[in-house]
GROMACS .gro file of C-alpha atoms in nm:
model
  464
    1UNK     CA    1  -2.128   1.952   0.666
    2UNK     CA    2  -2.442   1.922   0.883
    3UNK     CA    3  -2.597   1.591   0.983
    4UNK     CA    4  -2.888   1.511   0.751
    5UNK     CA    5  -3.235   1.515   0.901
    6UNK     CA    6  -3.268   1.138   0.849
    7UNK     CA    7  -2.975   1.082   1.083
    8UNK     CA    8  -3.108   1.225   1.405
    9UNK     CA    9  -3.130   0.864   1.532
   10UNK     CA   10  -2.770   0.790   1.435
   11UNK     CA   11  -2.592   1.068   1.613
   12UNK     CA   12  -2.349   0.863   1.826
   13UNK     CA   13  -2.084   0.685   1.621
   14UNK     CA   14  -1.831   0.428   1.745
   15UNK     CA   15  -1.505   0.371   1.559
   16UNK     CA   16  -1.315   0.061   1.665
   17UNK     CA   17  -0.947   0.121   1.598
   18UNK     CA   18  -0.746   0.439   1.634
   19UNK     CA   19  -0.495   0.364   1.362
   20UNK     CA   20  -0.453   0.554   1.038
   21UNK     CA   21  -0.794   0.476   0.887
   22UNK     CA   22  -0.988   0.500   1.213
   23UNK     CA   23  -0.839   0.841   1.298
   24UNK     CA   24  -0.897   0.981   0.948
   25UNK     CA   25  -1.253   0.849   0.938
   26UNK     CA   26  -1.319   1.019   1.272
   27UNK     CA   27  -1.223   1.352   1.111
   28UNK     CA   28  -1.464   1.290   0.821
   29UNK     CA   29  -1.748   1.202   1.058
   30UNK     CA   30  -1.677   1.499   1.282
   31UNK     CA   31  -1.709   1.730   0.981
   32UNK     CA   32  -2.048   1.570   0.913
   33UNK     CA   33  -2.160   1.670   1.260
   34UNK     CA   34  -2.158   1.334   1.438
   35UNK     CA   35  -2.043   1.271   1.792
   36UNK     CA   36  -1.756   1.029   1.737
   37UNK     CA   37  -1.607   0.787   1.990
   38UNK     CA   38  -1.282   0.615   1.891
   39UNK     CA   39  -1.179   0.302   2.083
   40UNK     CA   40  -0.820   0.184   2.051
   41UNK     CA   41  -0.693  -0.138   2.215
   42UNK     CA   42  -0.332  -0.022   2.242
   43UNK     CA   43  -0.166   0.255   2.438
   44UNK     CA   44  -0.148   0.605   2.297
   45UNK     CA   45   0.132   0.579   2.038
   46UNK     CA   46   0.232   0.938   2.109
   47UNK     CA   47   0.343   0.839   2.458
   48UNK     CA   48   0.572   0.555   2.355
   49UNK     CA   49   0.789   0.441   2.067
   50UNK     CA   50   0.667   0.082   2.040
   51UNK     CA   51   0.590   0.103   1.669
   52UNK     CA   52   0.918   0.261   1.567
   53UNK     CA   53   1.085  -0.068   1.471
   54UNK     CA   54   0.789  -0.272   1.352
   55UNK     CA   55   0.613  -0.087   1.072
   56UNK     CA   56   0.700  -0.031   0.708
   57UNK     CA   57   0.718   0.329   0.590
   58UNK     CA   58   0.422   0.448   0.387
   59UNK     CA   59   0.396   0.601   0.041
   60UNK     CA   60   0.100   0.833  -0.001
   61UNK     CA   61  -0.037   0.832  -0.355
   62UNK     CA   62  -0.324   1.014  -0.527
   63UNK     CA   63  -0.605   0.817  -0.362
   64UNK     CA   64  -0.466   0.889  -0.018
   65UNK     CA   65  -0.392   1.255  -0.077
   66UNK     CA   66  -0.740   1.313  -0.221
   67UNK     CA   67  -0.885   1.182   0.104
   68UNK     CA   68  -0.654   1.410   0.305
   69UNK     CA   69  -0.772   1.707   0.097
   70UNK     CA   70  -1.136   1.621   0.163
   71UNK     CA   71  -1.063   1.595   0.535
   72UNK     CA   72  -0.893   1.936   0.530
   73UNK     CA   73  -0.546   1.822   0.645
   74UNK     CA   74  -0.358   1.779   0.316
   75UNK     CA   75  -0.123   2.075   0.358
   76UNK     CA   76  -0.015   1.978   0.710
   77UNK     CA   77   0.054   1.617   0.614
   78UNK     CA   78   0.250   1.711   0.301
   79UNK     CA   79   0.492   1.903   0.519
   80UNK     CA   80   0.595   1.565   0.664
   81UNK     CA   81   0.671   1.380   0.340
   82UNK     CA   82   0.971   1.324   0.114
   83UNK     CA   83   0.868   1.304  -0.255
   84UNK     CA   84   0.974   0.994  -0.451
   85UNK     CA   85   1.002   1.040  -0.826
   86UNK     CA   86   1.087   0.680  -0.907
   87UNK     CA   87   1.270   0.363  -0.820
   88UNK     CA   88   1.649   0.350  -0.801
   89UNK     CA   89   1.762  -0.005  -0.871
   90UNK     CA   90   2.087  -0.123  -0.711
   91UNK     CA   91   2.211  -0.434  -0.893
   92UNK     CA   92   2.571  -0.506  -0.801
   93UNK     CA   93   2.579  -0.825  -1.008
   94UNK     CA   94   2.584  -0.613  -1.325
   95UNK     CA   95   2.869  -0.400  -1.194
   96UNK     CA   96   2.687  -0.082  -1.298
   97UNK     CA   97   2.571   0.231  -1.123
   98UNK     CA   98   2.207   0.232  -1.002
   99UNK     CA   99   1.943   0.266  -1.273
  100UNK     CA  100   1.635   0.487  -1.242
  101UNK     CA  101   1.276   0.394  -1.325
  102UNK     CA  102   1.041   0.696  -1.301
  103UNK     CA  103   0.707   0.639  -1.130
  104UNK     CA  104   0.497   0.873  -1.338
  105UNK     CA  105   0.457   0.960  -1.702
  106UNK     CA  106   0.413   1.332  -1.636
  107UNK     CA  107   0.662   1.581  -1.497
  108UNK     CA  108   0.638   1.617  -1.121
  109UNK     CA  109   0.441   1.296  -1.056
  110UNK     CA  110   0.567   1.144  -0.734
  111UNK     CA  111   0.476   0.921  -0.444
  112UNK     CA  112   0.529   1.061  -0.096
  113UNK     CA  113   0.730   0.879   0.169
  114UNK     CA  114   0.614   0.931   0.526
  115UNK     CA  115   0.681   0.761   0.857
  116UNK     CA  116   0.377   0.560   0.967
  117UNK     CA  117   0.401   0.662   1.332
  118UNK     CA  118   0.443   1.031   1.247
  119UNK     CA  119   0.129   1.021   1.032
  120UNK     CA  120  -0.074   0.827   1.288
  121UNK     CA  121   0.030   1.061   1.569
  122UNK     CA  122  -0.067   1.363   1.362
  123UNK     CA  123  -0.408   1.216   1.278
  124UNK     CA  124  -0.477   1.134   1.643
  125UNK     CA  125  -0.384   1.486   1.753
  126UNK     CA  126  -0.599   1.636   1.477
  127UNK     CA  127  -0.891   1.418   1.588
  128UNK     CA  128  -0.850   1.511   1.953
  129UNK     CA  129  -0.861   1.878   1.858
  130UNK     CA  130  -1.219   1.833   1.738
  131UNK     CA  131  -1.480   1.900   2.010
  132UNK     CA  132  -1.704   1.615   1.892
  133UNK     CA  133  -1.436   1.341   1.889
  134UNK     CA  134  -1.332   1.143   2.197
  135UNK     CA  135  -1.056   0.881   2.193
  136UNK     CA  136  -1.033   0.598   2.446
  137UNK     CA  137  -0.705   0.404   2.464
  138UNK     CA  138  -0.655   0.057   2.615
  139UNK     CA  139  -1.013  -0.036   2.525
  140UNK     CA  140  -1.013  -0.382   2.364
  141UNK     CA  141  -1.341  -0.481   2.202
  142UNK     CA  142  -1.467  -0.822   2.314
  143UNK     CA  143  -1.835  -0.835   2.212
  144UNK     CA  144  -2.095  -0.656   1.998
  145UNK     CA  145  -2.468  -0.704   2.047
  146UNK     CA  146  -2.611  -0.583   1.716
  147UNK     CA  147  -2.969  -0.611   1.841
  148UNK     CA  148  -2.910  -0.369   2.126
  149UNK     CA  149  -2.617  -0.193   1.955
  150UNK     CA  150  -2.400  -0.232   2.263
  151UNK     CA  151  -2.025  -0.289   2.264
  152UNK     CA  152  -1.826  -0.446   2.546
  153UNK     CA  153  -1.460  -0.363   2.605
  154UNK     CA  154  -1.197  -0.503   2.837
  155UNK     CA  155  -0.998  -0.232   3.011
  156UNK     CA  156  -0.700  -0.233   3.249
  157UNK     CA  157  -0.790  -0.260   3.615
  158UNK     CA  158  -1.149  -0.371   3.555
  159UNK     CA  159  -1.274  -0.729   3.571
  160UNK     CA  160  -1.613  -0.644   3.425
  161UNK     CA  161  -1.488  -0.412   3.154
  162UNK     CA  162  -1.693  -0.134   2.998
  163UNK     CA  163  -2.020  -0.157   2.803
  164UNK     CA  164  -2.134   0.130   2.581
  165UNK     CA  165  -2.418   0.191   2.337
  166UNK     CA  166  -2.386   0.362   1.998
  167UNK     CA  167  -2.599   0.414   1.690
  168UNK     CA  168  -2.349   0.299   1.427
  169UNK     CA  169  -2.017   0.110   1.430
  170UNK     CA  170  -1.715   0.143   1.203
  171UNK     CA  171  -1.469  -0.145   1.213
  172UNK     CA  172  -1.124   0.003   1.153
  173UNK     CA  173  -0.940  -0.243   1.375
  174UNK     CA  174  -0.697  -0.397   1.133
  175UNK     CA  175  -0.627  -0.733   0.972
  176UNK     CA  176  -0.722  -0.929   1.285
  177UNK     CA  177  -1.045  -0.733   1.321
  178UNK     CA  178  -1.274  -0.819   1.611
  179UNK     CA  179  -1.555  -0.623   1.445
  180UNK     CA  180  -1.526  -0.840   1.133
  181UNK     CA  181  -1.543  -1.151   1.350
  182UNK     CA  182  -1.856  -1.021   1.524
  183UNK     CA  183  -2.010  -0.938   1.185
  184UNK     CA  184  -1.943  -1.292   1.062
  185UNK     CA  185  -2.116  -1.428   1.371
  186UNK     CA  186  -2.412  -1.196   1.312
  187UNK     CA  187  -2.434  -1.327   0.954
  188UNK     CA  188  -2.432  -1.684   1.096
  189UNK     CA  189  -2.099  -1.724   0.915
  190UNK     CA  190  -2.261  -1.688   0.574
  191UNK     CA  191  -2.009  -1.415   0.495
  192UNK     CA  192  -1.724  -1.543   0.278
  193UNK     CA  193  -1.384  -1.472   0.428
  194UNK     CA  194  -1.031  -1.574   0.340
  195UNK     CA  195  -0.684  -1.494   0.460
  196UNK     CA  196  -0.347  -1.576   0.309
  197UNK     CA  197  -0.015  -1.571   0.489
  198UNK     CA  198   0.302  -1.560   0.281
  199UNK     CA  199   0.630  -1.728   0.363
  200UNK     CA  200   0.819  -1.399   0.356
  201UNK     CA  201   0.869  -1.169   0.652
  202UNK     CA  202   1.057  -0.845   0.700
  203UNK     CA  203   1.298  -0.665   0.929
  204UNK     CA  204   1.338  -0.291   0.962
  205UNK     CA  205   1.685  -0.141   0.959
  206UNK     CA  206   1.822   0.213   0.929
  207UNK     CA  207   2.063   0.401   0.705
  208UNK     CA  208   2.170   0.694   0.925
  209UNK     CA  209   2.253   1.042   0.791
  210UNK     CA  210   2.611   1.087   0.675
  211UNK     CA  211   2.873   1.270   0.881
  212UNK     CA  212   2.754   1.604   0.743
  213UNK     CA  213   2.401   1.525   0.861
  214UNK     CA  214   2.271   1.486   0.506
  215UNK     CA  215   2.120   1.191   0.319
  216UNK     CA  216   2.376   0.917   0.262
  217UNK     CA  217   2.219   0.828  -0.075
  218UNK     CA  218   1.988   1.007  -0.320
  219UNK     CA  219   1.676   1.102  -0.120
  220UNK     CA  220   1.401   1.138  -0.379
  221UNK     CA  221   1.383   0.776  -0.487
  222UNK     CA  222   1.269   0.444  -0.348
  223UNK     CA  223   1.592   0.244  -0.338
  224UNK     CA  224   1.559  -0.123  -0.430
  225UNK     CA  225   1.814  -0.404  -0.406
  226UNK     CA  226   1.648  -0.697  -0.593
  227UNK     CA  227   1.790  -1.043  -0.524
  228UNK     CA  228   1.540  -1.282  -0.677
  229UNK     CA  229   1.420  -1.465  -0.366
  230UNK     CA  230   1.445  -1.157  -0.146
  231UNK     CA  231   1.468  -0.780  -0.174
  232UNK     CA  232   1.572  -0.477   0.030
  233UNK     CA  233   1.397  -0.141   0.002
  234UNK     CA  234   1.493   0.196   0.153
  235UNK     CA  235   1.253   0.487   0.220
  236UNK     CA  236   1.383   0.841   0.291
  237UNK     CA  237   1.280   1.025   0.608
  238UNK     CA  238   1.269   1.394   0.695
  239UNK     CA  239   1.554   1.355   0.944
  240UNK     CA  240   1.780   1.252   0.650
  241UNK     CA  241   1.784   0.887   0.751
  242UNK     CA  242   1.642   0.597   0.549
  243UNK     CA  243   1.413   0.328   0.682
  244UNK     CA  244   1.516  -0.005   0.531
  245UNK     CA  245   1.273  -0.293   0.491
  246UNK     CA  246   1.447  -0.624   0.422
  247UNK     CA  247   1.204  -0.884   0.285
  248UNK     CA  248   1.298  -1.250   0.268
  249UNK     CA  249   1.157  -1.593   0.356
  250UNK     CA  250   1.105  -1.618   0.730
  251UNK     CA  251   1.301  -1.944   0.733
  252UNK     CA  252   1.606  -1.752   0.605
  253UNK     CA  253   1.574  -1.491   0.880
  254UNK     CA  254   1.564  -1.762   1.144
  255UNK     CA  255   1.899  -1.898   1.027
  256UNK     CA  256   2.073  -1.560   1.048
  257UNK     CA  257   2.140  -1.491   1.414
  258UNK     CA  258   2.504  -1.423   1.488
  259UNK     CA  259   2.711  -1.121   1.387
  260UNK     CA  260   2.922  -1.310   1.133
  261UNK     CA  261   2.616  -1.434   0.942
  262UNK     CA  262   2.452  -1.092   0.937
  263UNK     CA  263   2.763  -0.919   0.806
  264UNK     CA  264   2.819  -1.195   0.551
  265UNK     CA  265   2.461  -1.157   0.421
  266UNK     CA  266   2.524  -0.790   0.352
  267UNK     CA  267   2.876  -0.833   0.217
  268UNK     CA  268   2.745  -1.087  -0.035
  269UNK     CA  269   2.426  -0.905  -0.136
  270UNK     CA  270   2.427  -0.540  -0.025
  271UNK     CA  271   2.790  -0.426   0.006
  272UNK     CA  272   2.710  -0.065  -0.088
  273UNK     CA  273   2.442  -0.048   0.183
  274UNK     CA  274   2.671  -0.210   0.439
  275UNK     CA  275   2.931   0.059   0.379
  276UNK     CA  276   2.691   0.339   0.475
  277UNK     CA  277   2.502   0.159   0.754
  278UNK     CA  278   2.813   0.038   0.935
  279UNK     CA  279   2.861  -0.312   1.076
  280UNK     CA  280   2.787  -0.224   1.440
  281UNK     CA  281   2.460  -0.042   1.361
  282UNK     CA  282   2.352  -0.317   1.122
  283UNK     CA  283   2.412  -0.600   1.368
  284UNK     CA  284   2.242  -0.415   1.652
  285UNK     CA  285   1.926  -0.339   1.452
  286UNK     CA  286   1.915  -0.681   1.287
  287UNK     CA  287   1.935  -0.866   1.618
  288UNK     CA  288   1.708  -0.626   1.807
  289UNK     CA  289   1.422  -0.572   1.564
  290UNK     CA  290   1.155  -0.842   1.531
  291UNK     CA  291   1.058  -1.030   1.216
  292UNK     CA  292   0.736  -0.881   1.081
  293UNK     CA  293   0.478  -1.094   0.901
  294UNK     CA  294   0.226  -1.036   0.622
  295UNK     CA  295  -0.141  -1.120   0.590
  296UNK     CA  296  -0.379  -1.072   0.298
  297UNK     CA  297  -0.749  -1.062   0.391
  298UNK     CA  298  -1.060  -1.073   0.174
  299UNK     CA  299  -1.427  -1.086   0.266
  300UNK     CA  300  -1.742  -1.073   0.058
  301UNK     CA  301  -1.933  -0.796   0.240
  302UNK     CA  302  -1.822  -0.486   0.426
  303UNK     CA  303  -2.152  -0.391   0.591
  304UNK     CA  304  -2.406  -0.538   0.830
  305UNK     CA  305  -2.755  -0.400   0.779
  306UNK     CA  306  -2.760  -0.028   0.862
  307UNK     CA  307  -2.549  -0.083   1.174
  308UNK     CA  308  -2.187  -0.152   1.085
  309UNK     CA  309  -1.926  -0.093   0.818
  310UNK     CA  310  -1.569  -0.223   0.773
  311UNK     CA  311  -1.293   0.009   0.650
  312UNK     CA  312  -0.921  -0.034   0.589
  313UNK     CA  313  -0.738  -0.353   0.681
  314UNK     CA  314  -1.042  -0.484   0.868
  315UNK     CA  315  -1.206  -0.516   0.526
  316UNK     CA  316  -0.909  -0.582   0.299
  317UNK     CA  317  -0.564  -0.625   0.449
  318UNK     CA  318  -0.300  -0.653   0.178
  319UNK     CA  319   0.072  -0.712   0.151
  320UNK     CA  320   0.265  -0.384   0.110
  321UNK     CA  321   0.427  -0.443  -0.227
  322UNK     CA  322   0.214  -0.200  -0.428
  323UNK     CA  323   0.218   0.066  -0.155
  324UNK     CA  324  -0.162   0.086  -0.159
  325UNK     CA  325  -0.265  -0.032   0.187
  326UNK     CA  326  -0.301   0.312   0.344
  327UNK     CA  327  -0.416   0.467   0.016
  328UNK     CA  328  -0.695   0.214  -0.024
  329UNK     CA  329  -0.794   0.260   0.341
  330UNK     CA  330  -0.801   0.639   0.310
  331UNK     CA  331  -1.001   0.607  -0.011
  332UNK     CA  332  -1.252   0.395   0.187
  333UNK     CA  333  -1.315   0.701   0.407
  334UNK     CA  334  -1.355   0.920   0.100
  335UNK     CA  335  -1.594   0.674  -0.071
  336UNK     CA  336  -1.810   0.658   0.242
  337UNK     CA  337  -1.820   1.039   0.253
  338UNK     CA  338  -1.923   1.053  -0.113
  339UNK     CA  339  -2.194   0.790  -0.064
  340UNK     CA  340  -2.317   0.973   0.244
  341UNK     CA  341  -2.388   1.275   0.027
  342UNK     CA  342  -2.525   1.069  -0.263
  343UNK     CA  343  -2.780   0.886  -0.046
  344UNK     CA  344  -2.862   1.178   0.181
  345UNK     CA  345  -2.730   0.997   0.487
  346UNK     CA  346  -2.942   0.680   0.448
  347UNK     CA  347  -2.714   0.423   0.613
  348UNK     CA  348  -2.903   0.121   0.478
  349UNK     CA  349  -2.841   0.233   0.120
  350UNK     CA  350  -2.488   0.351   0.197
  351UNK     CA  351  -2.382   0.012   0.336
  352UNK     CA  352  -2.512  -0.187   0.041
  353UNK     CA  353  -2.359   0.046  -0.215
  354UNK     CA  354  -2.030   0.064  -0.024
  355UNK     CA  355  -1.994  -0.315  -0.035
  356UNK     CA  356  -2.094  -0.318  -0.400
  357UNK     CA  357  -1.831  -0.056  -0.491
  358UNK     CA  358  -1.543  -0.159  -0.269
  359UNK     CA  359  -1.538  -0.540  -0.243
  360UNK     CA  360  -1.434  -0.610  -0.604
  361UNK     CA  361  -1.193  -0.316  -0.603
  362UNK     CA  362  -1.031  -0.430  -0.279
  363UNK     CA  363  -0.995  -0.787  -0.404
  364UNK     CA  364  -0.828  -0.651  -0.717
  365UNK     CA  365  -0.568  -0.444  -0.532
  366UNK     CA  366  -0.501  -0.731  -0.288
  367UNK     CA  367  -0.415  -0.951  -0.587
  368UNK     CA  368  -0.209  -0.678  -0.753
  369UNK     CA  369  -0.014  -0.624  -0.431
  370UNK     CA  370   0.064  -0.992  -0.401
  371UNK     CA  371   0.180  -1.009  -0.763
  372UNK     CA  372   0.395  -0.697  -0.738
  373UNK     CA  373   0.635  -0.861  -0.494
  374UNK     CA  374   0.781  -1.071  -0.775
  375UNK     CA  375   0.834  -0.753  -0.975
  376UNK     CA  376   1.019  -0.582  -0.690
  377UNK     CA  377   1.249  -0.869  -0.599
  378UNK     CA  378   1.321  -1.002  -0.946
  379UNK     CA  379   1.169  -0.843  -1.257
  380UNK     CA  380   1.306  -0.492  -1.203
  381UNK     CA  381   1.657  -0.610  -1.288
  382UNK     CA  382   1.565  -0.798  -1.608
  383UNK     CA  383   1.633  -0.648  -1.951
  384UNK     CA  384   1.293  -0.762  -2.079
  385UNK     CA  385   1.120  -0.576  -1.797
  386UNK     CA  386   1.316  -0.259  -1.877
  387UNK     CA  387   1.220  -0.288  -2.246
  388UNK     CA  388   0.854  -0.329  -2.154
  389UNK     CA  389   0.871  -0.018  -1.933
  390UNK     CA  390   1.025   0.180  -2.217
  391UNK     CA  391   0.750   0.062  -2.451
  392UNK     CA  392   0.492   0.174  -2.193
  393UNK     CA  393   0.650   0.518  -2.186
  394UNK     CA  394   0.656   0.535  -2.565
  395UNK     CA  395   0.290   0.431  -2.596
  396UNK     CA  396   0.190   0.679  -2.326
  397UNK     CA  397   0.361   0.955  -2.526
  398UNK     CA  398   0.207   0.845  -2.855
  399UNK     CA  399  -0.140   0.780  -2.712
  400UNK     CA  400  -0.192   1.039  -2.435
  401UNK     CA  401  -0.523   0.998  -2.257
  402UNK     CA  402  -0.568   0.655  -2.416
  403UNK     CA  403  -0.277   0.453  -2.284
  404UNK     CA  404  -0.160   0.460  -1.922
  405UNK     CA  405   0.070   0.216  -1.737
  406UNK     CA  406  -0.083   0.010  -1.456
  407UNK     CA  407   0.131   0.177  -1.190
  408UNK     CA  408   0.015   0.522  -1.303
  409UNK     CA  409  -0.351   0.418  -1.301
  410UNK     CA  410  -0.319   0.279  -0.950
  411UNK     CA  411  -0.098   0.552  -0.803
  412UNK     CA  412  -0.196   0.873  -0.982
  413UNK     CA  413  -0.570   0.836  -1.049
  414UNK     CA  414  -0.885   0.721  -0.876
  415UNK     CA  415  -0.977   0.478  -1.152
  416UNK     CA  416  -1.139   0.187  -0.963
  417UNK     CA  417  -0.884  -0.085  -0.893
  418UNK     CA  418  -1.087  -0.351  -1.073
  419UNK     CA  419  -1.104  -0.132  -1.383
  420UNK     CA  420  -0.726  -0.081  -1.376
  421UNK     CA  421  -0.685  -0.458  -1.396
  422UNK     CA  422  -0.911  -0.478  -1.702
  423UNK     CA  423  -0.740  -0.184  -1.871
  424UNK     CA  424  -0.399  -0.334  -1.796
  425UNK     CA  425  -0.500  -0.662  -1.962
  426UNK     CA  426  -0.584  -0.468  -2.278
  427UNK     CA  427  -0.257  -0.280  -2.250
  428UNK     CA  428  -0.061  -0.606  -2.231
  429UNK     CA  429  -0.228  -0.727  -2.549
  430UNK     CA  430  -0.136  -0.400  -2.720
  431UNK     CA  431   0.227  -0.424  -2.607
  432UNK     CA  432   0.246  -0.790  -2.707
  433UNK     CA  433   0.104  -0.701  -3.049
  434UNK     CA  434   0.351  -0.413  -3.080
  435UNK     CA  435   0.649  -0.631  -2.987
  436UNK     CA  436   0.533  -0.909  -3.220
  437UNK     CA  437   0.484  -0.660  -3.503
  438UNK     CA  438   0.827  -0.508  -3.434
  439UNK     CA  439   0.982  -0.855  -3.447
  440UNK     CA  440   0.799  -0.947  -3.770
  441UNK     CA  441   0.892  -0.618  -3.938
  442UNK     CA  442   1.256  -0.669  -3.846
  443UNK     CA  443   1.247  -1.027  -3.969
  444UNK     CA  444   1.094  -0.906  -4.296
  445UNK     CA  445   1.366  -0.644  -4.336
  446UNK     CA  446   1.634  -0.906  -4.273
  447UNK     CA  447   1.467  -1.140  -4.522
  448UNK     CA  448   1.456  -0.867  -4.789
  449UNK     CA  449   1.822  -0.778  -4.732
  450UNK     CA  450   1.929  -1.142  -4.753
  451UNK     CA  451   1.710  -1.196  -5.060
  452UNK     CA  452   1.848  -0.888  -5.238
  453UNK     CA  453   2.203  -0.991  -5.151
  454UNK     CA  454   2.135  -1.337  -5.291
  455UNK     CA  455   1.988  -1.194  -5.614
  456UNK     CA  456   2.277  -0.951  -5.653
  457UNK     CA  457   2.533  -1.220  -5.581
  458UNK     CA  458   2.366  -1.461  -5.822
  459UNK     CA  459   2.353  -1.195  -6.096
  460UNK     CA  460   2.720  -1.115  -6.048
  461UNK     CA  461   2.810  -1.479  -6.096
  462UNK     CA  462   2.609  -1.497  -6.420
  463UNK     CA  463   2.767  -1.180  -6.558
  464UNK     CA  464   3.108  -1.302  -6.471
   0.00000   0.00000   0.00000
């Protein structure tokens, strides 16, 4: 894809952040013909294992895989995933075997579990293989001068740091984005911004392969242990292990320190998981791994003039409970690419339209992600929730192409997030009407039966 003639003055592109979204966006821009410079504040993740115990596994859905296809790396990435066909709910309080809730409404629909570090390392290597992409590690952005389009970085071993000049800047530097902060300053803080921290944190644990080297539990499902105020989730990995994410209020984590308390927590709530993890491995991981935290970020604009654009968590960090963080970020890259073609590379038009398209959608999925936590830790084990899911499946079968569950719209289509919210509101009304009608019809049938019995009984007494 050649650089459009209008862009001869915007040849040098800076991407701040070499994470998942920054690395993928570099591949998109390289295909467009730009010279791309990626600046990452941390060390090269491929040379250390710092992130191994601090990041939740990812689930790639349709939005994410469509971006990978457009970037030309879909096949290679899919070789690193384990497909998930649904949720497997472990509810020991009912004394039953795990129940299954399929993700999709069509045969073969699945999410794809992948290790975050494995995906990031692959994207970085793919980017480095491109002759027009350069990656600079240990470069922490400290200042942007939007008038001169210069960026200043602090680097190890240098008191003065490094100053560079580029024609356009992409902020892909995460929830605590420096680029976003510099944009807000450039807007004289007339850019609306909010962040929300939640009381819950998480720890990562591991279910190792069994003695035969195989998966210890069914691999093609997201395993969920809902406990009301907290929840445990297990993601399968290619090495036949599972990455566990235990979510609970941070205050609870801080009270559980010693071996006896850790083992007791699992004996009381996750005895089946304890049996396959093993006490020694559990205690070691629980005490060693840090407590992760969550942040939800919203802002009202994602662009600054024709000079800067925010993508990924820098624009819209979200809690991970709908599995859409990486998918939304990858879709950002795809939307930019589509707008680039639509507006023939005119960055001033691209920025305005990008904000117009993505801000409301990102706010919608941030809200959906926050709300889905209650579903994961509590609703999935309620009978009413199961009935509603069955009604969704029935309506999807009866009204194909007209009715689609919210999860399917979010995970298996590119319907804009905001539109999925509106469609889901209509769906809820339809389900409520259906359940009300079902109840009324049944009440009417009962009334008729009782009435007929009364008439028959009364007649019998008269005849007698």
